[in-house]
């Protein structure tokens, strides 16, 4: 009788021991799974929002009149420095350009981007030269065609000849908003992407 009682006690203790071992193993597995999940989450690449490429935003006053009709002298604009580190530069964008020798960046409009076809053609009055981008005469915000004088024609005709009428990689045509020209690509030629400081918002 005593022997049977001892066996029963031993059996119960054994079952209890096995239950404790099983419970411990299950809990350990849960901990490993949680850690693995955390590790997997930490290994995922962090997707930055597109705003994160803007490293600085500055308010500036427009000093010149080259954008009159679109942005008037004295108007306040924001320059989003670094914007184009993760955004494509598009025709029509207003940009801040680092012009050599000028302490303040120039604010201009992108009129042609890499891959665009550009052509210089005499205006109907035979007095000035029009700029054609992809076969269309480009115009300012008042729907007036840009007109090149002799100096502007000589400058841009060099690019038209050298690049066979195609805007090359990382190169842009920028202009003001005055039909008769301003300090822009008609004076200093096509510009390099590396000199574009950021996007301008107004």
CSV table of C-alpha atoms in Angstrom, one decimal:
chain,number,residue,atom,x,y,z
A,1,UNK,CA,0.0,0.0,0.0
A,2,UNK,CA,2.8,2.3,1.0
A,3,UNK,CA,4.7,1.4,-2.1
A,4,UNK,CA,1.7,2.3,-4.3
A,5,UNK,CA,1.3,5.6,-2.5
A,6,UNK,CA,5.0,6.4,-3.1
A,7,UNK,CA,4.7,5.5,-6.8
A,8,UNK,CA,1.6,7.8,-7.1
A,9,UNK,CA,3.5,10.7,-5.5
A,10,UNK,CA,6.5,10.1,-7.7
A,11,UNK,CA,4.3,10.0,-10.7
A,12,UNK,CA,2.5,13.2,-9.8
A,13,UNK,CA,5.9,14.9,-9.1
A,14,UNK,CA,7.2,13.7,-12.4
A,15,UNK,CA,4.1,15.1,-14.2
A,16,UNK,CA,4.6,18.4,-12.4
A,17,UNK,CA,8.2,18.5,-13.3
A,18,UNK,CA,7.4,17.8,-17.0
A,19,UNK,CA,4.7,20.5,-16.9
A,20,UNK,CA,7.2,23.0,-15.5
A,21,UNK,CA,9.8,22.1,-18.1
A,22,UNK,CA,7.2,22.4,-20.9
A,23,UNK,CA,6.1,25.8,-19.7
A,24,UNK,CA,9.6,27.1,-19.4
A,25,UNK,CA,10.4,25.9,-23.0
A,26,UNK,CA,7.3,27.6,-24.4
A,27,UNK,CA,8.2,30.9,-22.6
A,28,UNK,CA,11.7,30.8,-23.9
A,29,UNK,CA,10.5,30.2,-27.5
A,30,UNK,CA,8.2,33.3,-27.1
A,31,UNK,CA,11.1,35.4,-26.0
A,32,UNK,CA,13.2,34.3,-28.9
A,33,UNK,CA,10.4,35.0,-31.3
A,34,UNK,CA,9.9,38.5,-29.9
A,35,UNK,CA,13.6,39.2,-30.1
A,36,UNK,CA,13.7,37.9,-33.7
A,37,UNK,CA,10.8,40.1,-34.6
A,38,UNK,CA,12.5,43.2,-33.1
A,39,UNK,CA,15.7,42.3,-34.9
A,40,UNK,CA,13.8,42.0,-38.2
A,41,UNK,CA,12.1,45.3,-37.6
A,42,UNK,CA,15.4,47.1,-36.8
A,43,UNK,CA,16.9,45.6,-40.0
A,44,UNK,CA,14.3,47.2,-42.2
A,45,UNK,CA,15.6,50.3,-44.1
A,46,UNK,CA,14.2,53.6,-42.8
A,47,UNK,CA,12.3,55.3,-45.5
A,48,UNK,CA,12.8,59.0,-45.2
A,49,UNK,CA,10.0,61.3,-46.2
A,50,UNK,CA,10.8,63.5,-49.2
A,51,UNK,CA,11.0,66.5,-46.9
A,52,UNK,CA,14.0,65.0,-45.2
A,53,UNK,CA,16.3,65.9,-48.2
A,54,UNK,CA,15.7,69.6,-47.4
A,55,UNK,CA,18.5,70.5,-45.2
A,56,UNK,CA,17.7,74.2,-44.7
A,57,UNK,CA,14.8,76.6,-45.5
A,58,UNK,CA,15.6,80.3,-45.8
A,59,UNK,CA,13.3,83.3,-46.3
A,60,UNK,CA,14.7,85.7,-48.9
A,61,UNK,CA,13.6,89.0,-50.4
A,62,UNK,CA,13.6,89.2,-54.2
A,63,UNK,CA,15.8,92.1,-55.1
A,64,UNK,CA,15.9,92.3,-58.9
A,65,UNK,CA,13.0,92.6,-61.4
A,66,UNK,CA,13.9,89.6,-63.6
A,67,UNK,CA,10.8,87.7,-62.4
A,68,UNK,CA,8.4,90.6,-62.7
A,69,UNK,CA,4.9,89.4,-63.6
A,70,UNK,CA,5.5,86.3,-61.7
A,71,UNK,CA,7.4,87.4,-58.5
A,72,UNK,CA,7.7,91.1,-57.9
A,73,UNK,CA,10.7,92.9,-56.5
A,74,UNK,CA,10.6,92.9,-52.7
A,75,UNK,CA,8.4,89.8,-52.5
A,76,UNK,CA,9.4,87.2,-49.9
A,77,UNK,CA,10.2,83.7,-51.0
A,78,UNK,CA,11.4,80.5,-49.4
A,79,UNK,CA,14.5,78.6,-50.6
A,80,UNK,CA,14.4,74.9,-49.9
A,81,UNK,CA,18.1,74.1,-49.9
A,82,UNK,CA,18.8,70.4,-50.8
A,83,UNK,CA,15.3,69.9,-52.2
A,84,UNK,CA,16.7,68.4,-55.4
A,85,UNK,CA,18.9,65.8,-53.6
A,86,UNK,CA,15.8,63.6,-53.8
A,87,UNK,CA,13.5,65.4,-56.3
A,88,UNK,CA,13.7,65.6,-60.0
A,89,UNK,CA,14.3,69.1,-61.5
A,90,UNK,CA,11.4,69.8,-63.8
A,91,UNK,CA,10.8,72.5,-66.5
A,92,UNK,CA,8.8,75.3,-64.9
A,93,UNK,CA,10.4,74.9,-61.5
A,94,UNK,CA,11.7,78.1,-59.9
A,95,UNK,CA,15.2,77.5,-58.5
A,96,UNK,CA,18.0,79.3,-56.6
A,97,UNK,CA,21.2,79.2,-58.6
A,98,UNK,CA,24.7,79.8,-57.3
A,99,UNK,CA,26.0,82.3,-59.7
A,100,UNK,CA,29.8,82.7,-59.5
A,101,UNK,CA,30.8,86.1,-58.2
A,102,UNK,CA,27.3,87.0,-56.9
A,103,UNK,CA,26.9,86.9,-53.1
A,104,UNK,CA,23.2,86.2,-53.4
A,105,UNK,CA,21.8,83.3,-55.4
A,106,UNK,CA,19.9,84.1,-58.6
A,107,UNK,CA,16.3,83.1,-58.7
A,108,UNK,CA,15.3,81.8,-62.1
A,109,UNK,CA,12.9,79.5,-64.0
A,110,UNK,CA,14.0,76.2,-65.4
A,111,UNK,CA,13.0,76.2,-69.0
A,112,UNK,CA,14.7,73.1,-70.4
A,113,UNK,CA,16.0,69.9,-68.8
A,114,UNK,CA,18.3,67.1,-69.9
A,115,UNK,CA,17.1,65.4,-73.0
A,116,UNK,CA,15.0,68.4,-74.3
A,117,UNK,CA,15.6,69.5,-77.8
A,118,UNK,CA,16.4,73.2,-78.2
A,119,UNK,CA,16.6,75.4,-81.2
A,120,UNK,CA,17.2,79.0,-82.0
A,121,UNK,CA,15.0,80.5,-84.7
A,122,UNK,CA,14.6,84.1,-86.0
A,123,UNK,CA,11.3,85.8,-85.0
A,124,UNK,CA,8.7,86.7,-87.5
A,125,UNK,CA,9.9,90.3,-87.6
A,126,UNK,CA,13.5,89.1,-88.3
A,127,UNK,CA,14.8,91.4,-85.5
A,128,UNK,CA,15.2,88.9,-82.7
A,129,UNK,CA,15.7,85.2,-82.0
A,130,UNK,CA,13.2,82.9,-80.4
A,131,UNK,CA,14.0,79.9,-78.3
A,132,UNK,CA,12.3,76.7,-79.2
A,133,UNK,CA,12.1,73.8,-76.7
A,134,UNK,CA,10.9,70.5,-78.2
A,135,UNK,CA,9.7,72.4,-81.2
A,136,UNK,CA,7.6,75.0,-79.3
A,137,UNK,CA,8.5,78.6,-78.8
A,138,UNK,CA,8.9,79.1,-75.1
A,139,UNK,CA,7.1,82.1,-73.4
A,140,UNK,CA,7.0,83.8,-70.1
A,141,UNK,CA,4.1,83.9,-67.7
A,142,UNK,CA,2.5,86.7,-69.7
A,143,UNK,CA,2.5,84.5,-72.8
A,144,UNK,CA,5.2,86.6,-74.4
A,145,UNK,CA,7.9,84.8,-76.3
A,146,UNK,CA,11.5,85.1,-75.1
A,147,UNK,CA,13.5,87.2,-77.5
A,148,UNK,CA,17.3,86.9,-77.7
A,149,UNK,CA,19.5,89.7,-78.7
A,150,UNK,CA,22.8,89.2,-80.7
A,151,UNK,CA,24.8,88.5,-77.5
A,152,UNK,CA,22.2,86.0,-76.2
A,153,UNK,CA,22.1,84.3,-79.6
A,154,UNK,CA,25.9,83.9,-79.8
A,155,UNK,CA,26.0,82.4,-76.3
A,156,UNK,CA,23.3,79.8,-76.8
A,157,UNK,CA,24.1,79.0,-80.4
A,158,UNK,CA,27.4,77.6,-79.2
A,159,UNK,CA,25.5,75.1,-77.1
A,160,UNK,CA,23.1,74.3,-79.9
A,161,UNK,CA,26.0,73.5,-82.1
A,162,UNK,CA,28.2,71.6,-79.6
A,163,UNK,CA,25.4,69.5,-78.2
A,164,UNK,CA,23.5,69.1,-81.5
A,165,UNK,CA,20.4,70.8,-80.1
A,166,UNK,CA,20.0,68.4,-77.1
A,167,UNK,CA,20.3,69.6,-73.5
A,168,UNK,CA,23.0,67.3,-72.1
A,169,UNK,CA,22.9,65.3,-68.8
A,170,UNK,CA,22.8,67.3,-65.6
A,171,UNK,CA,22.5,70.6,-67.5
A,172,UNK,CA,19.7,73.1,-67.6
A,173,UNK,CA,18.5,76.2,-69.4
A,174,UNK,CA,17.3,78.8,-66.9
A,175,UNK,CA,15.6,82.2,-67.7
A,176,UNK,CA,14.0,85.0,-65.9
A,177,UNK,CA,10.4,86.1,-66.7
A,178,UNK,CA,11.3,89.1,-68.8
A,179,UNK,CA,10.7,88.5,-72.5
A,180,UNK,CA,13.7,90.6,-73.5
A,181,UNK,CA,16.0,88.8,-71.2
A,182,UNK,CA,17.8,89.2,-67.9
A,183,UNK,CA,20.9,87.8,-66.2
A,184,UNK,CA,20.3,84.2,-67.1
A,185,UNK,CA,21.3,81.4,-69.5
A,186,UNK,CA,21.2,83.9,-72.4
A,187,UNK,CA,24.2,85.6,-70.8
A,188,UNK,CA,26.1,82.8,-69.0
A,189,UNK,CA,24.9,79.7,-70.9
A,190,UNK,CA,23.5,76.4,-69.7
A,191,UNK,CA,24.0,75.6,-66.0
A,192,UNK,CA,25.2,72.5,-64.2
A,193,UNK,CA,22.9,70.7,-61.7
A,194,UNK,CA,25.6,71.1,-59.0
A,195,UNK,CA,25.1,74.9,-59.0
A,196,UNK,CA,21.3,74.6,-58.2
A,197,UNK,CA,21.0,75.2,-54.5
A,198,UNK,CA,17.3,74.4,-54.1
A,199,UNK,CA,13.7,75.0,-55.0
A,200,UNK,CA,12.0,78.4,-54.5
A,201,UNK,CA,8.5,78.6,-53.2
A,202,UNK,CA,6.4,81.8,-53.1
